[in-house]
XYZ file of C-alpha atoms in Angstrom:
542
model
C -25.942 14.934 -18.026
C -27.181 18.579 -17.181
C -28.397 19.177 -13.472
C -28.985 22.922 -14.327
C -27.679 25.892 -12.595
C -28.193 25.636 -9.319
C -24.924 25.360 -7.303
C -23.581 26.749 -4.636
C -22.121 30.750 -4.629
C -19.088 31.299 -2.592
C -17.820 35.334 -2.259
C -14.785 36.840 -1.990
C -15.411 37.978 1.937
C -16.296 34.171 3.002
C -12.695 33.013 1.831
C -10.954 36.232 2.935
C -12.731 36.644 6.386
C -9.928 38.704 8.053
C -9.089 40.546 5.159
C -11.106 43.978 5.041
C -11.759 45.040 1.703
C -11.918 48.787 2.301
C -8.301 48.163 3.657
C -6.567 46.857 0.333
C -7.375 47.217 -3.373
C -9.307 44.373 -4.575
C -8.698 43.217 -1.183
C -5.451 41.017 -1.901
C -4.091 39.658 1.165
C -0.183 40.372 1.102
C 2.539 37.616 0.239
C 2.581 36.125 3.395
C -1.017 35.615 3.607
C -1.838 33.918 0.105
C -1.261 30.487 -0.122
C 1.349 28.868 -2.393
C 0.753 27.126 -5.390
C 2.186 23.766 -4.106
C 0.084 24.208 -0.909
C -3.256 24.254 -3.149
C -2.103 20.911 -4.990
C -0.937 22.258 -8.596
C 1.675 19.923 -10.094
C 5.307 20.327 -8.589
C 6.206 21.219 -12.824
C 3.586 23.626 -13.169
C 4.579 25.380 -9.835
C 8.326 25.430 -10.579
C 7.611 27.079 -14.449
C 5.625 29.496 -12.431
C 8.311 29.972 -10.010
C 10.770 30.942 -12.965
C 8.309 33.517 -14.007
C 8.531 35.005 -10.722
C 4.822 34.081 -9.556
C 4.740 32.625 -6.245
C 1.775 32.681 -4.612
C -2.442 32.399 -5.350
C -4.483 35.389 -6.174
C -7.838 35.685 -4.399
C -9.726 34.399 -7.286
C -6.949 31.510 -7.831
C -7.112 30.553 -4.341
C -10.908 29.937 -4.328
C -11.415 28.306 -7.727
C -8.219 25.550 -7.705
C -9.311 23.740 -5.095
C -12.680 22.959 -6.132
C -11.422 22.780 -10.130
C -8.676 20.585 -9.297
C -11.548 18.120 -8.205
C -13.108 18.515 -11.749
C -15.905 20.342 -10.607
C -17.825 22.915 -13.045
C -17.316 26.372 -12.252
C -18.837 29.855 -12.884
C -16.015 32.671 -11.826
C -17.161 36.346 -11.175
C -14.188 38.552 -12.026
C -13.153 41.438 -13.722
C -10.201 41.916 -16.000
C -6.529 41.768 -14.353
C -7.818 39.522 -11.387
C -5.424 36.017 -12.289
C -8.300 34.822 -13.804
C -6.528 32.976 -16.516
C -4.566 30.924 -13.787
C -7.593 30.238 -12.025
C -9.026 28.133 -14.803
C -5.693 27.612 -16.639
C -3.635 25.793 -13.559
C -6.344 22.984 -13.518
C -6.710 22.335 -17.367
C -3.500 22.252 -17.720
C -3.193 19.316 -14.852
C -6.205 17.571 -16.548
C -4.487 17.086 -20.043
C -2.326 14.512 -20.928
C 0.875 15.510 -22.319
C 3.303 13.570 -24.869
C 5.849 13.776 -22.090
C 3.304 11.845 -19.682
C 2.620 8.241 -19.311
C -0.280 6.973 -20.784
C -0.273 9.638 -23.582
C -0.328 7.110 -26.567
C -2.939 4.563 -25.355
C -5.660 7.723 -25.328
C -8.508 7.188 -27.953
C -7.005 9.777 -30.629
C -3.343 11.035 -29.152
C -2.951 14.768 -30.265
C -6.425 15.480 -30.366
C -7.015 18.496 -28.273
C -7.843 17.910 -24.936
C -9.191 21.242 -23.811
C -10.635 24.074 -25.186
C -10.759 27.859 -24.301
C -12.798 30.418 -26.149
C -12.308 33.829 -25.994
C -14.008 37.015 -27.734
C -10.743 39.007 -29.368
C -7.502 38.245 -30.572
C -5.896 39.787 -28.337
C -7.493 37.975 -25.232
C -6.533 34.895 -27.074
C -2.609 35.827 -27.393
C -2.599 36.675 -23.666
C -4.365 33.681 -22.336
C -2.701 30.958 -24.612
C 0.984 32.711 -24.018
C 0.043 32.442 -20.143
C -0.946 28.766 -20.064
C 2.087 27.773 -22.334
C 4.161 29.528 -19.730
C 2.707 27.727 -17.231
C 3.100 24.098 -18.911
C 5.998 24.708 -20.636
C 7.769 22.456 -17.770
C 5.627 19.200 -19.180
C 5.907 20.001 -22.196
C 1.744 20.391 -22.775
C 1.206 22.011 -26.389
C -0.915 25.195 -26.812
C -2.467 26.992 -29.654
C -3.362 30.357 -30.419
C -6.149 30.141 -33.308
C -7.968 33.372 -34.471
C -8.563 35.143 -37.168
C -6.147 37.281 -39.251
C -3.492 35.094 -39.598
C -2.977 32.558 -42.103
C -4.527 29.148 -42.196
C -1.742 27.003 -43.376
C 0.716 27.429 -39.720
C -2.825 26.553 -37.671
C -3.826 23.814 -39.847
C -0.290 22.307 -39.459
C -0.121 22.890 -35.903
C -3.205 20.723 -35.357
C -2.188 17.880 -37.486
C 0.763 17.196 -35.413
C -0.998 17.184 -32.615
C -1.915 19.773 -29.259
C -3.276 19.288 -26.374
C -4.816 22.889 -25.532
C -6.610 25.014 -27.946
C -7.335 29.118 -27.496
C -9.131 30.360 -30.008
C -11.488 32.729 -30.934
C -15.343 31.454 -32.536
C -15.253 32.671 -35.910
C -12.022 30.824 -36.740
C -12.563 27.946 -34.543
C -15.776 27.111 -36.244
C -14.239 27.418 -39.684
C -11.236 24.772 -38.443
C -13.840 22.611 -37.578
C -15.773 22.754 -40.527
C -13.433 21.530 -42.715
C -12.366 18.782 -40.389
C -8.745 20.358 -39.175
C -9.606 20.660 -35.901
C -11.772 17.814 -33.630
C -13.348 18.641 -30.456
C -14.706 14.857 -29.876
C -11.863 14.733 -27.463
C -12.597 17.770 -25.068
C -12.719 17.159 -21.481
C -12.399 20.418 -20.265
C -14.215 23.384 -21.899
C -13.529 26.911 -20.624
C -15.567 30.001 -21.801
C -13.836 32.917 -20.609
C -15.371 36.734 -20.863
C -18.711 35.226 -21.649
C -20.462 38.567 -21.847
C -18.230 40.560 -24.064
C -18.975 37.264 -25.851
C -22.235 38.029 -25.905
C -22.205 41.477 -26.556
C -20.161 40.925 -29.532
C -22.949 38.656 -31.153
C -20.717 35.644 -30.340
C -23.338 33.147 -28.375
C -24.666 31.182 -31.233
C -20.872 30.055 -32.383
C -19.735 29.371 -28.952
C -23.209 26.763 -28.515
C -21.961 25.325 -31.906
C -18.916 24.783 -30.658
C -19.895 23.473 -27.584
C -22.435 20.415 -29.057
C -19.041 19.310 -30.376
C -16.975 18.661 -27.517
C -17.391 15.702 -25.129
C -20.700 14.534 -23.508
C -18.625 13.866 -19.925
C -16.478 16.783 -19.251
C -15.450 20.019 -17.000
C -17.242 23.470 -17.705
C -15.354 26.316 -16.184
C -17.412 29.805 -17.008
C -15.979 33.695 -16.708
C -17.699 36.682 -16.688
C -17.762 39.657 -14.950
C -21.589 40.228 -15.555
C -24.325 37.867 -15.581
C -26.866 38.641 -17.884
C -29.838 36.277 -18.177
C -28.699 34.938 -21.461
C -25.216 33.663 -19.954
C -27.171 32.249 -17.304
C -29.335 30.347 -19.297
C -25.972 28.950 -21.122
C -24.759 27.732 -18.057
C -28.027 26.193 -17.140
C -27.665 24.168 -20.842
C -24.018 23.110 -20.791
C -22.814 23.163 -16.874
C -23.935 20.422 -14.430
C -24.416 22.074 -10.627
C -21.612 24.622 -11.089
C -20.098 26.457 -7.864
C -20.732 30.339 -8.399
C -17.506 31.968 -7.488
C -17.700 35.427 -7.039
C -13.637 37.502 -6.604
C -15.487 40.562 -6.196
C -17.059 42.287 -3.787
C -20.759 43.350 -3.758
C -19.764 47.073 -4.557
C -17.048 46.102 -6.718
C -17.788 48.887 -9.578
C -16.713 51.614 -6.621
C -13.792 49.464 -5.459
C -12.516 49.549 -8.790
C -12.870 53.443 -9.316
C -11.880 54.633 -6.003
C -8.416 52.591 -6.283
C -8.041 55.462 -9.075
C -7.379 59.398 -8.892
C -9.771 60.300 -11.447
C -9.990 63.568 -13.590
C -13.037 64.533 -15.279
C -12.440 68.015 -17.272
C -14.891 69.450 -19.881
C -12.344 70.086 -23.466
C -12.369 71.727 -26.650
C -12.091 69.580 -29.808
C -8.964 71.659 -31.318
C -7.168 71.928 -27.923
C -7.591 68.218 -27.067
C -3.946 67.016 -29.157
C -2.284 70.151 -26.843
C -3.846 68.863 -23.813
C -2.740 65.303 -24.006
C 0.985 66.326 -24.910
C 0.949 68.318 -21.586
C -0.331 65.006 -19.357
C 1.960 62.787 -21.223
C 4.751 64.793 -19.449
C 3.604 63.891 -16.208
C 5.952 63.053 -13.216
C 5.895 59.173 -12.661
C 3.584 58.283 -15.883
C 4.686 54.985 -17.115
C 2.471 53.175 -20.008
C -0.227 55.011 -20.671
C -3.550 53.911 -22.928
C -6.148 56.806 -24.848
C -9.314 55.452 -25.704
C -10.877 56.706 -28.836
C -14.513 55.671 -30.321
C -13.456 55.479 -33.222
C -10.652 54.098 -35.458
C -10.387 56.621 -37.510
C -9.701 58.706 -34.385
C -7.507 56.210 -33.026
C -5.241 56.369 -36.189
C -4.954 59.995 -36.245
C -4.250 60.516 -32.266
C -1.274 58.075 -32.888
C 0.230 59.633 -35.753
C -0.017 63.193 -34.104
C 1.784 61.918 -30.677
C 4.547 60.523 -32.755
C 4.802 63.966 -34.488
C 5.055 65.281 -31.014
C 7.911 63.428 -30.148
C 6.054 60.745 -28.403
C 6.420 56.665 -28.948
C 3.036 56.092 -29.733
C 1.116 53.011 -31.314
C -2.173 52.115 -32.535
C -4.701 49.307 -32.507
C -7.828 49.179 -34.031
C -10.343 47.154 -36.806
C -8.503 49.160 -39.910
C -4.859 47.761 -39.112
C -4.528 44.648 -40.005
C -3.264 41.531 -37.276
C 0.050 41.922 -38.325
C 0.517 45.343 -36.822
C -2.027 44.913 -33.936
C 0.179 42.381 -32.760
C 3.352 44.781 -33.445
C 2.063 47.711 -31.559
C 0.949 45.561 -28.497
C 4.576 43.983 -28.207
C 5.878 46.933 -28.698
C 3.754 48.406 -25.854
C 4.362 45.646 -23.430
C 8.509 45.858 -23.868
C 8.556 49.264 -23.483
C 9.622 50.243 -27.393
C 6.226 52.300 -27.344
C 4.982 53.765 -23.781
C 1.589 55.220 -25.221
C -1.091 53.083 -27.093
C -4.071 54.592 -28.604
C -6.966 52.210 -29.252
C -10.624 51.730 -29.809
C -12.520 49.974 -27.172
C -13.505 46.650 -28.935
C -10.071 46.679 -30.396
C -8.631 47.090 -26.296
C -10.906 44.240 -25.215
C -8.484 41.342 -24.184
C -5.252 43.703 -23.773
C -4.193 42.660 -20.181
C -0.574 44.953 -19.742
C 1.040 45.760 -16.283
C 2.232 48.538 -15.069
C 0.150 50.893 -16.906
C -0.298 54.455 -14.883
C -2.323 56.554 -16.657
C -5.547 56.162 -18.687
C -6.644 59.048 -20.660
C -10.685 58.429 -22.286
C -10.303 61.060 -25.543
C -13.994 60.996 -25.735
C -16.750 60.558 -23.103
C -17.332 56.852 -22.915
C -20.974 55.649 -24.131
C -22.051 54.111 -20.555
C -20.625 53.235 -16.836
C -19.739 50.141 -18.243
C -17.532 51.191 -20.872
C -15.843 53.490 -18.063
C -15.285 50.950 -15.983
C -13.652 48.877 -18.580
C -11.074 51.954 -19.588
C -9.982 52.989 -16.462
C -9.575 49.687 -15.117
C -7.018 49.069 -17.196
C -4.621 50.935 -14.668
C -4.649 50.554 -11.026
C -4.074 46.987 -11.157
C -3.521 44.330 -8.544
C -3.069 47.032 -5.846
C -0.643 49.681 -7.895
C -1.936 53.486 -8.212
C -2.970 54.692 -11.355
C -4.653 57.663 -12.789
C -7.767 58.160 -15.263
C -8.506 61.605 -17.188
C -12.196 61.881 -19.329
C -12.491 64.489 -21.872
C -16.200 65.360 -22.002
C -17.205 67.305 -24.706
C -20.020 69.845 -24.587
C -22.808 67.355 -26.559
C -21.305 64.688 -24.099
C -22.410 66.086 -20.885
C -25.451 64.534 -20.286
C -24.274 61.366 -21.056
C -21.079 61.948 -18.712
C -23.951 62.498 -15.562
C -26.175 59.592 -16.602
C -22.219 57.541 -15.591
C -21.887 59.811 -12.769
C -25.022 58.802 -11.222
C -25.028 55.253 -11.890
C -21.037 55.138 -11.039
C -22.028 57.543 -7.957
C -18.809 59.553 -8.747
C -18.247 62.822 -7.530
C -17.973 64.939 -10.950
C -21.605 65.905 -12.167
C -20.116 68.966 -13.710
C -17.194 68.637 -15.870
C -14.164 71.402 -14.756
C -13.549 73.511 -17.669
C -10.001 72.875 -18.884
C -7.546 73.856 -20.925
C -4.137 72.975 -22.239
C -3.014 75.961 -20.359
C -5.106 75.678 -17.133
C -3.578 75.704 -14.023
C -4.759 72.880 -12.221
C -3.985 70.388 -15.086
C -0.696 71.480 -14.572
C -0.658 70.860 -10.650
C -3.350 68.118 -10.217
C -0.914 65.499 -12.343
C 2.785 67.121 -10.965
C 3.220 68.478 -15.038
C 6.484 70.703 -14.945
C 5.097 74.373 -15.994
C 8.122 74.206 -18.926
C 6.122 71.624 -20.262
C 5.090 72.096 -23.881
C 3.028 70.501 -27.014
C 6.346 68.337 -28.006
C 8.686 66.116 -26.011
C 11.502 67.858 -25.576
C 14.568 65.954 -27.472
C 16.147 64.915 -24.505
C 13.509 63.147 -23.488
C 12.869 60.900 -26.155
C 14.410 57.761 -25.127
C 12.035 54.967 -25.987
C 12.966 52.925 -29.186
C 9.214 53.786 -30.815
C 7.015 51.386 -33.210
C 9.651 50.672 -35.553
C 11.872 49.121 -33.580
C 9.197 46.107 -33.124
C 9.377 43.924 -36.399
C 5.686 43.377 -38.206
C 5.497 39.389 -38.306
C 4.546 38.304 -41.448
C 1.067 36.187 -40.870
C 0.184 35.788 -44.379
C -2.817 37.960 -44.391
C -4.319 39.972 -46.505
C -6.323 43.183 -47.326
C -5.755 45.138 -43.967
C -3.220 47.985 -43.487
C 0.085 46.999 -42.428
C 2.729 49.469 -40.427
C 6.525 49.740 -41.558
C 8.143 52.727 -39.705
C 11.102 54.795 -38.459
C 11.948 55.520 -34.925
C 8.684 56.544 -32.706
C 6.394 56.529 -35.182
C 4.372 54.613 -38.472
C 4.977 55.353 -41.835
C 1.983 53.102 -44.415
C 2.023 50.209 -46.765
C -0.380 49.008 -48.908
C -1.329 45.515 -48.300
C -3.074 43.036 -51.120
C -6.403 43.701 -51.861
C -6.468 47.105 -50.586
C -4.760 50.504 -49.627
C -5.401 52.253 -46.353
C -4.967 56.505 -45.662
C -5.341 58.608 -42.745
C -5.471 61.646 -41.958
C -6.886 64.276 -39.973
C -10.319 66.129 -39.859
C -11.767 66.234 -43.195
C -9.470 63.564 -45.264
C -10.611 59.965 -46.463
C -10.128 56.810 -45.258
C -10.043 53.864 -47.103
C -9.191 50.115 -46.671
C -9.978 47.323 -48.926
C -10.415 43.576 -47.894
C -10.968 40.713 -50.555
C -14.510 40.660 -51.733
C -15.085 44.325 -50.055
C -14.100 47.713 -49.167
C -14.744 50.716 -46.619
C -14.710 54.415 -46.781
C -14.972 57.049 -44.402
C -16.274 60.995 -45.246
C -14.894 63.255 -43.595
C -18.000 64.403 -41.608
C -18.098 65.281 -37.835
C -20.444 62.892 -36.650
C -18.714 59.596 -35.622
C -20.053 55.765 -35.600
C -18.654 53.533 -32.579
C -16.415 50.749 -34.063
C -18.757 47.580 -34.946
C -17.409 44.890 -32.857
C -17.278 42.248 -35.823
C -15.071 44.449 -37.991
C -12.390 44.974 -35.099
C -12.447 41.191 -33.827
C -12.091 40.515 -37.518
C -13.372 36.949 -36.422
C -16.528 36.089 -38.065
C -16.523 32.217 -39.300
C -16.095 32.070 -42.969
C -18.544 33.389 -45.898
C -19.876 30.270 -46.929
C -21.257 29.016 -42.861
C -22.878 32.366 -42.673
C -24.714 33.233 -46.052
C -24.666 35.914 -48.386
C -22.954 39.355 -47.042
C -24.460 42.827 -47.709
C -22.652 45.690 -47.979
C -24.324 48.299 -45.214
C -23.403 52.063 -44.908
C -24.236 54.258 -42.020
C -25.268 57.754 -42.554
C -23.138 60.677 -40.905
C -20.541 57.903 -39.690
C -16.574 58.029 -40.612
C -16.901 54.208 -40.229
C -18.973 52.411 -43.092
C -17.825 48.690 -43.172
C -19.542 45.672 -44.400
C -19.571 42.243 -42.180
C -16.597 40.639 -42.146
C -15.554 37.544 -43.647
């Protein structure tokens, strides 16, 4: 059934031919100019539960891919993060499925079966997508599930039994569903693979081609990635039958996406870094604001010094467990919390508006990695506002993403918590000190969101007063953290992790913060592995 991949490639600047792209970010054509959602075909229910959540009219990327999905043809979609993506592929599989509310639902082969399947890499990328598409359906009544890892079995298992008709999920859990014959594929027509290459960079390829064999011989392949590394291209060759490459960016899209952004490069010291941030958190205008770390152990302590600071501040990383993830997010996107501190596999997926200001803690590893932080403001035309610390023994690495970025900082400015321009460059009042002033502190903070209880186990959990966390133990392990030179511990069934407290820092592994890995018994014996010099020594998950 595979003709191979060899369809046609439509860009961004052959659908937007009047639109200049130098003239707008991401070169969105204004409200009058995009077409409406009826006016591309979608279904008059889908349009109007759209319409209630106050989106009207097509992004670029939505405008090119629902006409030619809508016919059921297989697509590959070129797009970075915060495009309308999700819409794009989500508007047509949701008019493909066949819902209990629709005619002809009971004479299908297997009614409740699910009918189309979207994997994603993280959690978090799987909340956001499956709460999008059951906002979108909600009108005809189409049933979606979130499936991951991290929360219990038992409410997923049940879910499936009585039947859905769209299923978001992440591999590792997916795969373990379908080995023990909860969850059948046999009945997927349409197959979506969204973020293929974090997908691949996470180790995930093998799981997704399992999955894959299981679904339907005669169905739609829709594709998304914002890089196409041979590898994914050689998947779509396997599974996709003459897809249409649709690319929403434009050739020079990593410089689009950076010069949308006032950026601030400034060379810090380790010990004044906690000073510095407290001063740009007091900036005129800042709104939500995300600080990468590169490690979770750094995440954790960043957080817990902000909220000492007077600042509503929440974490996410691989040591918390879902439970509180999921708390500080929420908390994030209503506003309880207006800072979040997390690592960068843990950030992968989080797709929040309105955010202002990104601050990078520590030099990002590579121009990819940059591009992913600070894209995470500036969104769908909005200004926003990126800071890197650089640290001495980061420098050269900071030029090698100059260079390849073509920025204009191949020399870090020294800075200072006290330095002038940090001061005037980001409109900081000169009162402005290491603490939020009392007056000031008018967000709810991270224990005002309640911690859902998701039946899981062995991962710290968060219970805490106004602004900040305070720690629990959780079954099958405790969890501390503290600052430079304490301990770290958490404790998972059948394994445990502990952190020195030496200077050197390890990246966070990508399987331990996706905490998605298909079950012990598919994947063979576990060994315990311990990196030298790191504060993160974990063993695979399970």
């Amino acid at each position: 059934m595979n003709a191979g991949y060899a369809g046609e490639t439509i860009t961004h600047q052959e659908l937007l031919l009047t639109t200049d792209p130098a003239s707008a970010p991401d070169s969105t054509p204004t409200p009058d100019e995009a077409p409406t959602f009826a006016e591309l075909g979608v279904h008059p229910a889908t349009v109007s539960a759209l319409a209630e959540a106050g989106i009207l009219r097509a992004f670029p990327i939505q405008a090119m891919t629902l006409p030619l999905a809508l016919a059921g043809q297989d697509l590959i979609g070129q797009a970075k993060t915060g495009t309308g993506k999700t819409l794009g592929f989500g508007i047509p599989l949701l008019q493909t499925v066949v819902s209990p509310n629709d005619e002809g639902y009971e004479a299908q082969f297997k009614p409740g079966a699910p009918q189309a399947l979207v994997i994603v890499p993280t959690r978090e990328l799987c909340i956001q997508v499956a709460s999008d598409l059951q906002i979108a359906g909600g009108h005809r009544g189409v049933r979606v599930l979130a499936v991951y890892g991290g929360r219990a079995y038992e409410p997923q298992v049940e879910a499936l039994r009585q039947g859905i008709e769209v299923v978001v999920g992440t591999p590792g859990r997916l795969i373990d569903l379908a080995q023990q014959r909860h969850l059948d594929l046999s009945q997927v027509r349409v197959l979506v693979l969204d973020e293929a290459d974090e997908m691949l960079d996470m180790g995930f390829l093998p799981d997704v081609e399992r999955l894959v064999s299981q679904t339907a011989t005669v169905r739609q392949t829709m594709l998304f990635s914002a890089t196409m590394p041979g590898q994914i291209v050689n998947l779509a060759r396997r599974y996709m039958t003459q897809p249409t490459h649709i690319r929403a960016t434009d050739p020079n899209d990593a410089g689009a996406t950076v010069d949308a952004i006032e950026q601030h490069v400034w060379r810090t010291h380790p010990l004044d870094k906690p000073e510095l941030v407290a001063r740009i958190l007091q900036a005129d205008g800042r709104g939500l604001t995300i600080i990468f770390t590169r490690t979770k152990r750094t995440a954790q302590r960043v957080s817990d010094e902000l909220t000492e600071r007077g600042f509503a501040a929440g974490s996410v990383h691989g040591d918390l467990g879902q439970g509180a993830r999921e708390q500080a997010l929420r908390a994030f996107r209503n506003g309880k919390v207006d800072v979040l501190v997390a690592t960068d596999v843990a950030a992968r997926g989080i797709d929040v508006q309105d955010v202002t200001h990104v601050i990078n803690y520590e030099c990002p590893d590579d121009d990819k990695t940059y591009l992913h932080r600070v894209g995470r403001t500036g969104r769908a035309g909005a200004s926003g506002v990126a800071i890197t610390f650089v640290d001495w023994a980061d420098t050269t690495k900071w030029q090698v993403i100059n260079k390849t970025l073509g920025l204009a900082f191949p020399e870090p400015l020294e800075t200072y918590s006290n330095s002038a321009h940090v001061y005037t460059g980001l409109g900081i009042p000169t009162t402005a000190t290491g603490k939020l002033p009392r007056a000031q502190r008018t967000r709810e903070g991270l224990g005002a969101e309640q911690v859902e209880d998701l039946g899981e186990t062995g991962k710290r959990q968060r219970s805490g007063g106004s602004g900040g966390s305070s720690r629990s133990g959780s079954s099958g392990g405790s969890s501390r953290s503290g600052s430079s030179g304490g301990s770290s511990r958490s404790g998972g069934s059948g394994g445990s992790s502990r952190s020195g407290g030496g200077s050197a820092r390890a990246a966070e592994p990508a399987a331990e913060a996706s905490g998605d890995r298909p079950a012990r018994s598919s994947r063979g014996p576990r060994k315990r592995t311990r990196k030298s010099g790191s504060d993160d020594t974990t063993a695979p998950a399970s």
